[in-house]
Amino acid sequence: MNRLFTPVAPDFVRTGTALAIGLIIAPLAGVLAATQPLLLLAFLGAAMWVALILRGGRSAFFVTGMAVPLLYLIDVRSALFSQALLALYGMTCLHALYLVAQQPDSRQWSRRLVALVVAWGAVVALAARTSASDSLSLRFVVTVGIGLLPYLWFALAASRITDIDRQRALLSGIALGAVVVAVVFLVNSRSLTDGLQGRDAWIDTYTIIGSLKNSLGLLWVIGWTLLLGLRTREWRLIRGALLIVLLVAILFSFSRSSYMALIVATLLLYHDRSLKLWVVAGAIGAFLLFGLPDAVWARLEMTWTPGRGFDPSAETRIELWGAAINAFLSAPLTGIGWGKFSEYLVRTGQAPVAAGSAVYDLGYAHNYFLSAFAMTGIGGGVLSVGIFVAAWMRTQALIAHQSHVARAVQAVLLAVLVSSLFGEPLFDPILAFVFILVLACLVGQQSEA
């Protein structure tokens, strides 16, 4: 505890504070153990987190990276998910404040990227809360503040993650968290044991952990990309086993956007090594021809056939993209409003038809960028595009200085970009948080040395 308060308080304040905390914690732990074991677990988790911060080094970064993907193990429709998300926001902000106390004067850093990410977060947090409160109220301020906590962590902590070991620890934590989620999915997935085919297996996949659709597939692609990109000669066999787990999970996600993201991210990692590029491309081609499970082939064949054309899912996407463009043109400055896309489809008669009836419960346009432009106007849309442009340029500058971390992050950027063209991964709070953690490894300039 002394180490936590050393930069900001004299001895007598630190000693008195530690005594007061001790007198409060002991009876509180007993009460919680007898009445609220779940709260006690959360309390002990917070204590462990503080211990990690006090220890310093890479531990807290690794735990941060791993904890965010593990939120997918909680049903996103439950009250427990909201509580867990809020707890994680609080822990990461505590970590950021500690980093500021440790390093009050950060080194030179990419202010443009930080400004873009924080502005993007502010737009999303404000837009997402307008439907809950049309006037300025305490509830509105609190909910917006909670939504901004990950971006506050980014603003405070990213410029201080200058140590290459801390960056690798953060990204390794994300990769391992993705593996754990994949293992849980594979163990519980009936599509692996009941011989489900095509659409049945595809639908079954998304009911395993909270009906998350394409989010799980992209998470596993990010884990795959980080494991490949953070090259190390240690633990090769273990890393190979983890890659196999992630590959199987990606295949049985039945997410076509994740398949494309997997291919482009892998090829980007090997594009400057001609021999390995040909080997990887050949291995991918051979696997696509001979190694794909029948259920995955059935899912791919649903996309388009010569006699039928596009499947209903692909046709619906195309219609939604056109509707999103029309929505933006109808209100280019302010957008049609957050969460109003479904209402816009009904009002304008542009709701797509599937199975002979109109589909109205479509909150987004199955394209992150078009959805952002349609709902938040030109400001939110430009910010959404600008983050990718600024982050890509930043990775290029760091790669020129032989940064392997930047190369891995660049491949993740490409994977998220591809997935965003066919879905809305960054409107998912967990994937958005993962994305923020990944971008944080680009801000500091220590890796350029």
Tab-separated table of C-alpha atoms in Angstrom:
chain	number	residue	atom	x	y	z
A	1	MET	CA	0.000	0.000	0.000
A	2	ASN	CA	2.857	2.372	0.766
A	3	ARG	CA	4.104	1.999	-2.779
A	4	LEU	CA	0.729	3.001	-4.169
A	5	PHE	CA	0.618	6.242	-2.168
A	6	THR	CA	4.324	7.111	-2.227
A	7	PRO	CA	4.133	9.550	-5.149
A	8	VAL	CA	1.158	11.486	-3.760
A	9	ALA	CA	1.097	11.471	0.070
A	10	PRO	CA	3.426	11.928	3.099
A	11	ASP	CA	4.215	9.135	5.551
A	12	PHE	CA	1.552	9.829	8.180
A	13	VAL	CA	-1.199	9.931	5.526
A	14	ARG	CA	-0.055	6.632	4.025
A	15	THR	CA	0.156	4.947	7.439
A	16	GLY	CA	-3.235	6.223	8.582
A	17	THR	CA	-4.876	5.265	5.312
A	18	ALA	CA	-3.454	1.741	5.440
A	19	LEU	CA	-4.712	1.315	9.038
A	20	ALA	CA	-8.188	2.602	8.164
A	21	ILE	CA	-8.427	0.315	5.149
A	22	GLY	CA	-7.365	-2.662	7.277
A	23	LEU	CA	-10.006	-1.907	9.930
A	24	ILE	CA	-12.705	-1.696	7.258
A	25	ILE	CA	-11.692	-4.672	5.126
A	26	ALA	CA	-11.615	-7.338	7.856
A	27	PRO	CA	-15.273	-7.033	9.029
A	28	LEU	CA	-16.472	-6.348	5.472
A	29	ALA	CA	-14.967	-9.598	4.226
A	30	GLY	CA	-16.715	-11.533	7.013
A	31	VAL	CA	-20.105	-9.962	6.265
A	32	LEU	CA	-19.795	-10.619	2.537
A	33	ALA	CA	-18.740	-14.238	3.100
A	34	ALA	CA	-21.894	-14.836	5.151
A	35	THR	CA	-24.382	-12.899	3.011
A	36	GLN	CA	-23.077	-12.122	-0.488
A	37	PRO	CA	-20.474	-14.627	-1.703
A	38	LEU	CA	-20.592	-13.165	-5.224
A	39	LEU	CA	-19.693	-9.723	-3.909
A	40	LEU	CA	-16.937	-11.286	-1.838
A	41	LEU	CA	-15.536	-12.856	-5.001
A	42	ALA	CA	-15.610	-9.466	-6.724
A	43	PHE	CA	-13.989	-7.917	-3.673
A	44	LEU	CA	-11.173	-10.483	-3.678
A	45	GLY	CA	-10.715	-9.938	-7.398
A	46	ALA	CA	-10.280	-6.207	-6.784
A	47	ALA	CA	-7.749	-6.951	-4.055
A	48	MET	CA	-5.781	-9.200	-6.415
A	49	TRP	CA	-5.867	-6.463	-9.045
A	50	VAL	CA	-4.437	-3.903	-6.615
A	51	ALA	CA	-1.738	-6.416	-5.668
A	52	LEU	CA	-0.808	-6.785	-9.325
A	53	ILE	CA	-0.588	-3.026	-9.710
A	54	LEU	CA	1.605	-2.718	-6.644
A	55	ARG	CA	3.854	-5.412	-7.991
A	56	GLY	CA	4.190	-3.501	-11.244
A	57	GLY	CA	5.949	-4.940	-14.258
A	58	ARG	CA	4.003	-6.883	-16.850
A	59	SER	CA	1.513	-8.726	-14.634
A	60	ALA	CA	-1.267	-6.142	-14.655
A	61	PHE	CA	-1.001	-5.711	-18.429
A	62	PHE	CA	-1.259	-9.442	-19.032
A	63	VAL	CA	-4.264	-9.758	-16.718
A	64	THR	CA	-5.942	-6.763	-18.379
A	65	GLY	CA	-5.534	-8.287	-21.828
A	66	MET	CA	-6.843	-11.664	-20.707
A	67	ALA	CA	-9.760	-10.379	-18.622
A	68	VAL	CA	-11.545	-8.516	-21.424
A	69	PRO	CA	-12.144	-11.516	-23.771
A	70	LEU	CA	-13.241	-13.617	-20.790
A	71	LEU	CA	-16.312	-11.394	-20.505
A	72	TYR	CA	-17.682	-13.490	-23.379
A	73	LEU	CA	-18.068	-16.346	-20.903
A	74	ILE	CA	-20.887	-14.374	-19.268
A	75	ASP	CA	-24.226	-14.192	-21.067
A	76	VAL	CA	-24.339	-10.648	-22.456
A	77	ARG	CA	-28.089	-10.497	-21.767
A	78	SER	CA	-27.664	-10.986	-18.015
A	79	ALA	CA	-27.336	-8.402	-15.243
A	80	LEU	CA	-24.089	-10.089	-14.234
A	81	PHE	CA	-22.528	-9.072	-17.544
A	82	SER	CA	-23.202	-5.367	-16.898
A	83	GLN	CA	-21.757	-5.665	-13.414
A	84	ALA	CA	-18.660	-7.477	-14.655
A	85	LEU	CA	-18.132	-4.934	-17.422
A	86	LEU	CA	-18.412	-2.043	-14.975
A	87	ALA	CA	-16.009	-3.756	-12.557
A	88	LEU	CA	-13.446	-4.250	-15.321
A	89	TYR	CA	-13.793	-0.617	-16.397
A	90	GLY	CA	-13.111	0.455	-12.816
A	91	MET	CA	-10.089	-1.827	-12.452
A	92	THR	CA	-8.469	-0.624	-15.659
A	93	CYS	CA	-9.001	3.020	-14.712
A	94	LEU	CA	-7.387	2.332	-11.327
A	95	HIS	CA	-4.465	0.843	-13.232
A	96	ALA	CA	-4.258	3.917	-15.465
A	97	LEU	CA	-4.163	6.262	-12.475
A	98	TYR	CA	-1.364	4.210	-10.977
A	99	LEU	CA	0.603	4.451	-14.234
A	100	VAL	CA	0.184	8.220	-14.180
A	101	ALA	CA	1.454	8.330	-10.584
A	102	GLN	CA	4.449	6.200	-11.596
A	103	GLN	CA	5.224	8.195	-14.733
A	104	PRO	CA	3.825	11.728	-14.345
A	105	ASP	CA	5.802	12.892	-17.393
A	106	SER	CA	5.248	10.532	-20.309
A	107	ARG	CA	7.637	10.491	-23.244
A	108	GLN	CA	6.857	11.679	-26.719
A	109	TRP	CA	3.760	9.912	-28.028
A	110	SER	CA	1.229	9.893	-30.846
A	111	ARG	CA	-1.234	12.574	-29.758
A	112	ARG	CA	-3.212	12.363	-32.997
A	113	LEU	CA	-4.123	8.717	-32.475
A	114	VAL	CA	-5.075	9.335	-28.838
A	115	ALA	CA	-7.237	12.328	-29.798
A	116	LEU	CA	-9.034	10.342	-32.495
A	117	VAL	CA	-9.733	7.362	-30.250
A	118	VAL	CA	-10.997	9.510	-27.357
A	119	ALA	CA	-13.179	11.611	-29.690
A	120	TRP	CA	-14.569	8.439	-31.263
A	121	GLY	CA	-15.365	7.058	-27.819
A	122	ALA	CA	-17.092	10.296	-26.807
A	123	VAL	CA	-19.283	10.264	-29.916
A	124	VAL	CA	-20.273	6.614	-29.409
A	125	ALA	CA	-20.902	7.033	-25.662
A	126	LEU	CA	-23.025	10.150	-26.167
A	127	ALA	CA	-24.930	8.736	-29.133
A	128	ALA	CA	-25.654	5.434	-27.415
A	129	ARG	CA	-27.240	7.187	-24.434
A	130	THR	CA	-29.492	9.654	-26.259
A	131	SER	CA	-32.284	7.096	-26.524
A	132	ALA	CA	-32.181	6.564	-22.736
A	133	SER	CA	-32.339	10.241	-21.830
A	134	ASP	CA	-33.242	13.186	-24.035
A	135	SER	CA	-32.260	15.757	-21.457
A	136	LEU	CA	-29.212	16.366	-19.327
A	137	SER	CA	-29.711	14.476	-16.065
A	138	LEU	CA	-27.593	12.798	-13.418
A	139	ARG	CA	-28.425	9.379	-14.886
A	140	PHE	CA	-27.384	10.569	-18.328
A	141	VAL	CA	-24.065	11.949	-17.034
A	142	VAL	CA	-23.323	8.755	-15.084
A	143	THR	CA	-24.085	6.385	-17.966
A	144	VAL	CA	-22.051	8.441	-20.416
A	145	GLY	CA	-19.204	8.578	-17.913
A	146	ILE	CA	-19.242	4.801	-17.542
A	147	GLY	CA	-19.186	4.386	-21.319
A	148	LEU	CA	-16.140	6.651	-21.523
A	149	LEU	CA	-14.057	4.767	-18.950
A	150	PRO	CA	-12.202	2.536	-21.481
A	151	TYR	CA	-11.277	5.608	-23.498
A	152	LEU	CA	-10.141	7.359	-20.313
A	153	TRP	CA	-7.858	4.381	-19.665
A	154	PHE	CA	-6.533	4.759	-23.213
A	155	ALA	CA	-5.891	8.488	-22.788
A	156	LEU	CA	-4.029	8.010	-19.505
A	157	ALA	CA	-2.258	4.689	-19.999
A	158	ALA	CA	-1.444	4.325	-23.696
A	159	SER	CA	1.307	6.951	-23.729
A	160	ARG	CA	2.965	5.157	-20.793
A	161	ILE	CA	3.036	1.659	-22.305
A	162	THR	CA	6.436	2.302	-23.848
A	163	ASP	CA	8.149	-0.870	-22.669
A	164	ILE	CA	8.129	-3.575	-25.370
A	165	ASP	CA	7.682	-6.231	-22.677
A	166	ARG	CA	4.521	-4.541	-21.415
A	167	GLN	CA	3.130	-4.341	-24.929
A	168	ARG	CA	3.808	-8.016	-25.538
A	169	ALA	CA	2.276	-8.918	-22.158
A	170	LEU	CA	-0.920	-7.008	-22.994
A	171	LEU	CA	-1.273	-8.615	-26.441
A	172	SER	CA	-0.358	-12.065	-25.116
A	173	GLY	CA	-3.101	-11.730	-22.519
A	174	ILE	CA	-5.638	-10.968	-25.247
A	175	ALA	CA	-4.497	-14.003	-27.247
A	176	LEU	CA	-4.709	-16.340	-24.259
A	177	GLY	CA	-8.113	-14.971	-23.307
A	178	ALA	CA	-9.315	-15.707	-26.848
A	179	VAL	CA	-8.002	-19.273	-26.531
A	180	VAL	CA	-9.875	-19.828	-23.254
A	181	VAL	CA	-13.128	-18.623	-24.822
A	182	ALA	CA	-12.486	-20.890	-27.818
A	183	VAL	CA	-11.967	-23.920	-25.582
A	184	VAL	CA	-15.227	-23.231	-23.738
A	185	PHE	CA	-17.041	-22.879	-27.047
A	186	LEU	CA	-15.605	-26.063	-28.537
A	187	VAL	CA	-16.410	-28.096	-25.428
A	188	ASN	CA	-20.018	-26.875	-25.422
A	189	SER	CA	-20.711	-26.765	-29.161
A	190	ARG	CA	-23.220	-29.373	-30.355
A	191	SER	CA	-22.152	-28.700	-33.939
A	192	LEU	CA	-19.007	-30.740	-33.264
A	193	THR	CA	-20.783	-33.746	-31.769
A	194	ASP	CA	-24.247	-33.983	-33.309
A	195	GLY	CA	-23.268	-33.773	-36.969
A	196	LEU	CA	-25.256	-30.597	-37.616
A	197	GLN	CA	-24.850	-29.257	-41.118
A	198	GLY	CA	-25.001	-25.893	-42.828
A	199	ARG	CA	-27.431	-23.359	-41.426
A	200	ASP	CA	-28.393	-25.483	-38.397
A	201	ALA	CA	-24.773	-25.627	-37.233
A	202	TRP	CA	-24.320	-21.932	-37.967
A	203	ILE	CA	-27.308	-20.938	-35.815
A	204	ASP	CA	-26.310	-23.400	-33.093
A	205	THR	CA	-22.884	-21.785	-32.864
A	206	TYR	CA	-24.271	-18.419	-31.864
A	207	THR	CA	-26.423	-19.732	-29.031
A	208	ILE	CA	-23.471	-21.149	-27.091
A	209	ILE	CA	-22.306	-17.933	-25.395
A	210	GLY	CA	-24.882	-15.175	-25.475
A	211	SER	CA	-25.936	-15.155	-29.145
A	212	LEU	CA	-22.973	-13.025	-30.222
A	213	LYS	CA	-22.992	-13.816	-33.936
A	214	ASN	CA	-19.782	-12.762	-35.700
A	215	SER	CA	-18.088	-11.290	-32.620
A	216	LEU	CA	-16.671	-14.613	-31.446
A	217	GLY	CA	-15.189	-15.400	-34.847
A	218	LEU	CA	-13.358	-12.068	-34.985
A	219	LEU	CA	-12.102	-12.455	-31.408
A	220	TRP	CA	-10.527	-15.781	-32.351
A	221	VAL	CA	-9.009	-14.273	-35.499
A	222	ILE	CA	-7.433	-11.554	-33.328
A	223	GLY	CA	-6.039	-14.224	-31.002
A	224	TRP	CA	-4.698	-16.205	-33.983
A	225	THR	CA	-3.081	-13.088	-35.462
A	226	LEU	CA	-1.404	-12.093	-32.206
A	227	LEU	CA	-0.045	-15.604	-31.622
A	228	LEU	CA	1.405	-15.632	-35.132
A	229	GLY	CA	2.663	-12.050	-35.013
A	230	LEU	CA	4.374	-12.115	-31.617
A	231	ARG	CA	7.067	-14.493	-32.770
A	232	THR	CA	9.156	-16.220	-30.130
A	233	ARG	CA	11.421	-19.258	-30.101
A	234	GLU	CA	10.143	-20.323	-26.700
A	235	TRP	CA	7.085	-22.534	-26.193
A	236	ARG	CA	6.740	-23.319	-29.907
A	237	LEU	CA	4.816	-26.535	-29.327
A	238	ILE	CA	2.418	-24.866	-26.928
A	239	ARG	CA	1.866	-21.982	-29.324
A	240	GLY	CA	1.193	-24.468	-32.142
A	241	ALA	CA	-1.421	-26.236	-30.030
A	242	LEU	CA	-3.106	-22.923	-29.193
A	243	LEU	CA	-3.156	-21.952	-32.870
A	244	ILE	CA	-4.883	-25.231	-33.733
A	245	VAL	CA	-7.546	-24.587	-31.080
A	246	LEU	CA	-8.191	-21.106	-32.464
A	247	LEU	CA	-8.312	-22.333	-36.069
A	248	VAL	CA	-10.898	-24.996	-35.232
A	249	ALA	CA	-12.962	-22.425	-33.327
A	250	ILE	CA	-12.810	-19.967	-36.245
A	251	LEU	CA	-13.987	-22.646	-38.669
A	252	PHE	CA	-16.910	-23.604	-36.475
A	253	SER	CA	-17.892	-19.995	-35.927
A	254	PHE	CA	-19.433	-20.254	-39.433
A	255	SER	CA	-18.606	-16.560	-39.842
A	256	ARG	CA	-17.654	-15.816	-43.437
A	257	SER	CA	-16.254	-12.400	-42.513
A	258	SER	CA	-13.996	-14.116	-39.978
A	259	TYR	CA	-12.765	-16.532	-42.652
A	260	MET	CA	-11.788	-13.585	-44.858
A	261	ALA	CA	-10.201	-11.751	-41.932
A	262	LEU	CA	-8.196	-14.868	-41.059
A	263	ILE	CA	-6.803	-15.175	-44.576
A	264	VAL	CA	-5.878	-11.512	-45.119
A	265	ALA	CA	-4.319	-11.101	-41.656
A	266	THR	CA	-2.208	-14.252	-42.083
A	267	LEU	CA	-1.020	-13.258	-45.542
A	268	LEU	CA	-0.122	-9.765	-44.294
A	269	LEU	CA	2.082	-11.230	-41.579
A	270	TYR	CA	4.060	-13.183	-44.172
A	271	HIS	CA	3.927	-10.842	-47.172
A	272	ASP	CA	7.590	-9.760	-46.879
A	273	ARG	CA	8.907	-13.330	-46.635
A	274	SER	CA	8.420	-14.758	-50.099
A	275	LEU	CA	9.139	-18.416	-49.363
A	276	LYS	CA	6.989	-18.547	-46.237
A	277	LEU	CA	4.271	-16.596	-48.062
A	278	TRP	CA	4.050	-19.263	-50.762
A	279	VAL	CA	4.098	-22.018	-48.164
A	280	VAL	CA	1.339	-20.362	-46.138
A	281	ALA	CA	-0.741	-19.593	-49.231
A	282	GLY	CA	-0.352	-23.172	-50.437
A	283	ALA	CA	-1.271	-24.570	-47.029
A	284	ILE	CA	-4.369	-22.372	-46.864
A	285	GLY	CA	-5.402	-23.395	-50.380
A	286	ALA	CA	-4.899	-27.099	-49.697
A	287	PHE	CA	-6.805	-26.867	-46.452
A	288	LEU	CA	-9.688	-25.041	-48.128
A	289	LEU	CA	-9.901	-27.744	-50.795
A	290	PHE	CA	-9.419	-30.870	-48.715
A	291	GLY	CA	-9.524	-30.096	-45.007
A	292	LEU	CA	-12.690	-28.105	-44.368
A	293	PRO	CA	-15.428	-29.915	-42.432
A	294	ASP	CA	-18.626	-30.625	-44.363
A	295	ALA	CA	-20.626	-28.242	-42.166
A	296	VAL	CA	-18.258	-25.364	-43.020
A	297	TRP	CA	-18.431	-26.191	-46.736
A	298	ALA	CA	-22.217	-26.147	-46.496
A	299	ARG	CA	-22.083	-22.701	-44.922
A	300	LEU	CA	-19.811	-21.360	-47.664
A	301	GLU	CA	-21.942	-22.873	-50.417
A	302	MET	CA	-24.959	-21.052	-49.037
A	303	THR	CA	-23.413	-17.713	-50.029
A	304	TRP	CA	-23.919	-18.004	-53.771
A	305	THR	CA	-24.939	-20.616	-56.326
A	306	PRO	CA	-25.259	-20.234	-60.123
A	307	GLY	CA	-28.949	-21.078	-60.160
A	308	ARG	CA	-30.092	-19.133	-57.105
A	309	GLY	CA	-27.567	-16.309	-56.774
A	310	PHE	CA	-26.867	-14.868	-53.332
A	311	ASP	CA	-28.360	-16.430	-50.232
A	312	PRO	CA	-30.907	-14.427	-48.167
A	313	SER	CA	-28.194	-13.306	-45.734
A	314	ALA	CA	-26.023	-11.822	-48.484
A	315	GLU	CA	-29.012	-10.258	-50.256
A	316	THR	CA	-30.177	-8.678	-47.004
A	317	ARG	CA	-26.721	-7.168	-46.443
A	318	ILE	CA	-26.729	-5.573	-49.883
A	319	GLU	CA	-30.178	-4.083	-49.273
A	320	LEU	CA	-29.129	-2.783	-45.866
A	321	TRP	CA	-26.030	-1.135	-47.307
A	322	GLY	CA	-28.176	0.777	-49.784
A	323	ALA	CA	-30.600	1.772	-47.014
A	324	ALA	CA	-27.709	2.995	-44.835
A	325	ILE	CA	-26.408	5.182	-47.665
A	326	ASN	CA	-29.898	6.629	-48.122
A	327	ALA	CA	-30.161	7.216	-44.376
A	328	PHE	CA	-26.892	9.158	-44.362
A	329	LEU	CA	-27.947	11.247	-47.357
A	330	SER	CA	-31.208	12.094	-45.591
A	331	ALA	CA	-29.348	13.549	-42.584
A	332	PRO	CA	-25.649	13.911	-43.428
A	333	LEU	CA	-24.736	16.258	-40.565
A	334	THR	CA	-26.430	14.664	-37.569
A	335	GLY	CA	-27.350	11.195	-38.822
A	336	ILE	CA	-30.714	9.561	-38.202
A	337	GLY	CA	-29.920	8.924	-34.522
A	338	TRP	CA	-28.432	6.093	-32.513
A	339	GLY	CA	-30.573	2.970	-32.506
A	340	LYS	CA	-32.983	4.485	-35.038
A	341	PHE	CA	-31.921	2.422	-38.070
A	342	SER	CA	-34.689	-0.151	-37.681
A	343	GLU	CA	-37.231	2.636	-37.262
A	344	TYR	CA	-35.855	4.309	-40.389
A	345	LEU	CA	-36.263	1.098	-42.399
A	346	VAL	CA	-39.905	0.829	-41.378
A	347	ARG	CA	-40.659	4.508	-41.955
A	348	THR	CA	-39.145	4.577	-45.432
A	349	GLY	CA	-40.295	1.125	-46.548
A	350	GLN	CA	-36.725	-0.138	-47.052
A	351	ALA	CA	-36.930	-3.094	-44.675
A	352	PRO	CA	-35.444	-6.134	-46.478
A	353	VAL	CA	-37.628	-9.141	-47.213
A	354	ALA	CA	-36.536	-12.596	-46.039
A	355	ALA	CA	-38.567	-15.802	-46.186
A	356	GLY	CA	-41.455	-13.865	-47.695
A	357	SER	CA	-41.813	-11.253	-44.938
A	358	ALA	CA	-40.144	-7.953	-44.072
A	359	VAL	CA	-37.390	-7.948	-41.420
A	360	TYR	CA	-37.698	-5.012	-39.021
A	361	ASP	CA	-35.463	-5.857	-36.043
A	362	LEU	CA	-32.213	-4.729	-37.671
A	363	GLY	CA	-30.308	-2.273	-35.494
A	364	TYR	CA	-27.377	-1.890	-37.896
A	365	ALA	CA	-26.569	-2.144	-41.591
A	366	HIS	CA	-24.143	-5.108	-41.345
A	367	ASN	CA	-21.326	-2.687	-42.138
A	368	TYR	CA	-19.688	-0.797	-39.290
A	369	PHE	CA	-18.694	2.254	-41.310
A	370	LEU	CA	-22.018	2.655	-43.117
A	371	SER	CA	-23.835	2.211	-39.807
A	372	ALA	CA	-21.674	4.900	-38.191
A	373	PHE	CA	-22.277	7.364	-41.027
A	374	ALA	CA	-26.016	6.625	-41.066
A	375	MET	CA	-26.602	6.949	-37.313
A	376	THR	CA	-24.061	9.591	-36.233
A	377	GLY	CA	-23.616	11.607	-39.407
A	378	ILE	CA	-20.441	12.712	-41.088
A	379	GLY	CA	-18.650	13.441	-37.794
A	380	GLY	CA	-18.993	9.950	-36.353
A	381	GLY	CA	-18.384	8.323	-39.715
A	382	VAL	CA	-15.183	10.242	-40.415
A	383	LEU	CA	-13.920	9.474	-36.915
A	384	SER	CA	-14.602	5.767	-37.441
A	385	VAL	CA	-12.602	5.763	-40.667
A	386	GLY	CA	-9.945	8.123	-39.305
A	387	ILE	CA	-9.007	5.764	-36.459
A	388	PHE	CA	-8.096	3.021	-38.919
A	389	VAL	CA	-6.159	5.429	-41.154
A	390	ALA	CA	-4.207	6.964	-38.259
A	391	ALA	CA	-3.491	3.572	-36.679
A	392	TRP	CA	-2.352	2.116	-40.019
A	393	MET	CA	0.005	5.049	-40.625
A	394	ARG	CA	1.341	4.660	-37.095
A	395	THR	CA	2.053	0.960	-37.626
A	396	GLN	CA	3.862	1.755	-40.872
A	397	ALA	CA	6.131	4.218	-39.055
A	398	LEU	CA	6.877	1.711	-36.286
A	399	ILE	CA	7.435	-1.174	-38.707
A	400	ALA	CA	10.073	0.955	-40.422
A	401	HIS	CA	11.920	0.784	-37.082
A	402	GLN	CA	11.667	-3.030	-37.010
A	403	SER	CA	8.846	-3.264	-34.451
A	404	HIS	CA	7.382	-6.789	-34.437
A	405	VAL	CA	4.595	-5.642	-32.126
A	406	ALA	CA	3.534	-3.017	-34.674
A	407	ARG	CA	3.468	-5.662	-37.430
A	408	ALA	CA	1.161	-7.854	-35.349
A	409	VAL	CA	-1.070	-4.884	-34.533
A	410	GLN	CA	-1.232	-3.958	-38.209
A	411	ALA	CA	-2.478	-7.456	-39.058
A	412	VAL	CA	-5.120	-7.156	-36.328
A	413	LEU	CA	-6.176	-3.794	-37.797
A	414	LEU	CA	-6.645	-5.414	-41.192
A	415	ALA	CA	-8.653	-8.277	-39.673
A	416	VAL	CA	-10.958	-5.868	-37.826
A	417	LEU	CA	-11.307	-3.745	-40.968
A	418	VAL	CA	-12.376	-6.714	-43.096
A	419	SER	CA	-14.842	-7.883	-40.470
A	420	SER	CA	-16.216	-4.345	-40.142
A	421	LEU	CA	-17.140	-4.312	-43.817
A	422	PHE	CA	-19.661	-7.104	-43.175
A	423	GLY	CA	-20.694	-6.486	-39.564
A	424	GLU	CA	-20.442	-4.127	-36.599
A	425	PRO	CA	-17.751	-5.602	-34.319
A	426	LEU	CA	-16.809	-2.261	-32.762
A	427	PHE	CA	-20.366	-1.686	-31.530
A	428	ASP	CA	-19.820	-4.765	-29.357
A	429	PRO	CA	-18.471	-3.396	-26.014
A	430	ILE	CA	-16.101	-6.344	-25.505
A	431	LEU	CA	-14.545	-6.254	-28.975
A	432	ALA	CA	-14.341	-2.467	-28.817
A	433	PHE	CA	-12.406	-2.781	-25.552
A	434	VAL	CA	-10.102	-5.403	-27.099
A	435	PHE	CA	-9.542	-3.041	-30.045
A	436	ILE	CA	-8.664	-0.188	-27.653
A	437	LEU	CA	-6.145	-2.384	-25.835
A	438	VAL	CA	-4.508	-3.349	-29.129
A	439	LEU	CA	-4.290	0.273	-30.300
A	440	ALA	CA	-2.720	1.263	-26.974
A	441	CYS	CA	0.429	-0.609	-28.006
A	442	LEU	CA	0.970	1.897	-30.839
A	443	VAL	CA	0.985	5.157	-28.899
A	444	GLY	CA	4.278	5.135	-27.005
A	445	GLN	CA	7.491	5.515	-29.000
A	446	GLN	CA	9.844	3.377	-26.926
A	447	SER	CA	9.572	0.545	-29.465
A	448	GLU	CA	11.040	2.813	-32.152
A	449	ALA	CA	14.433	2.928	-30.486
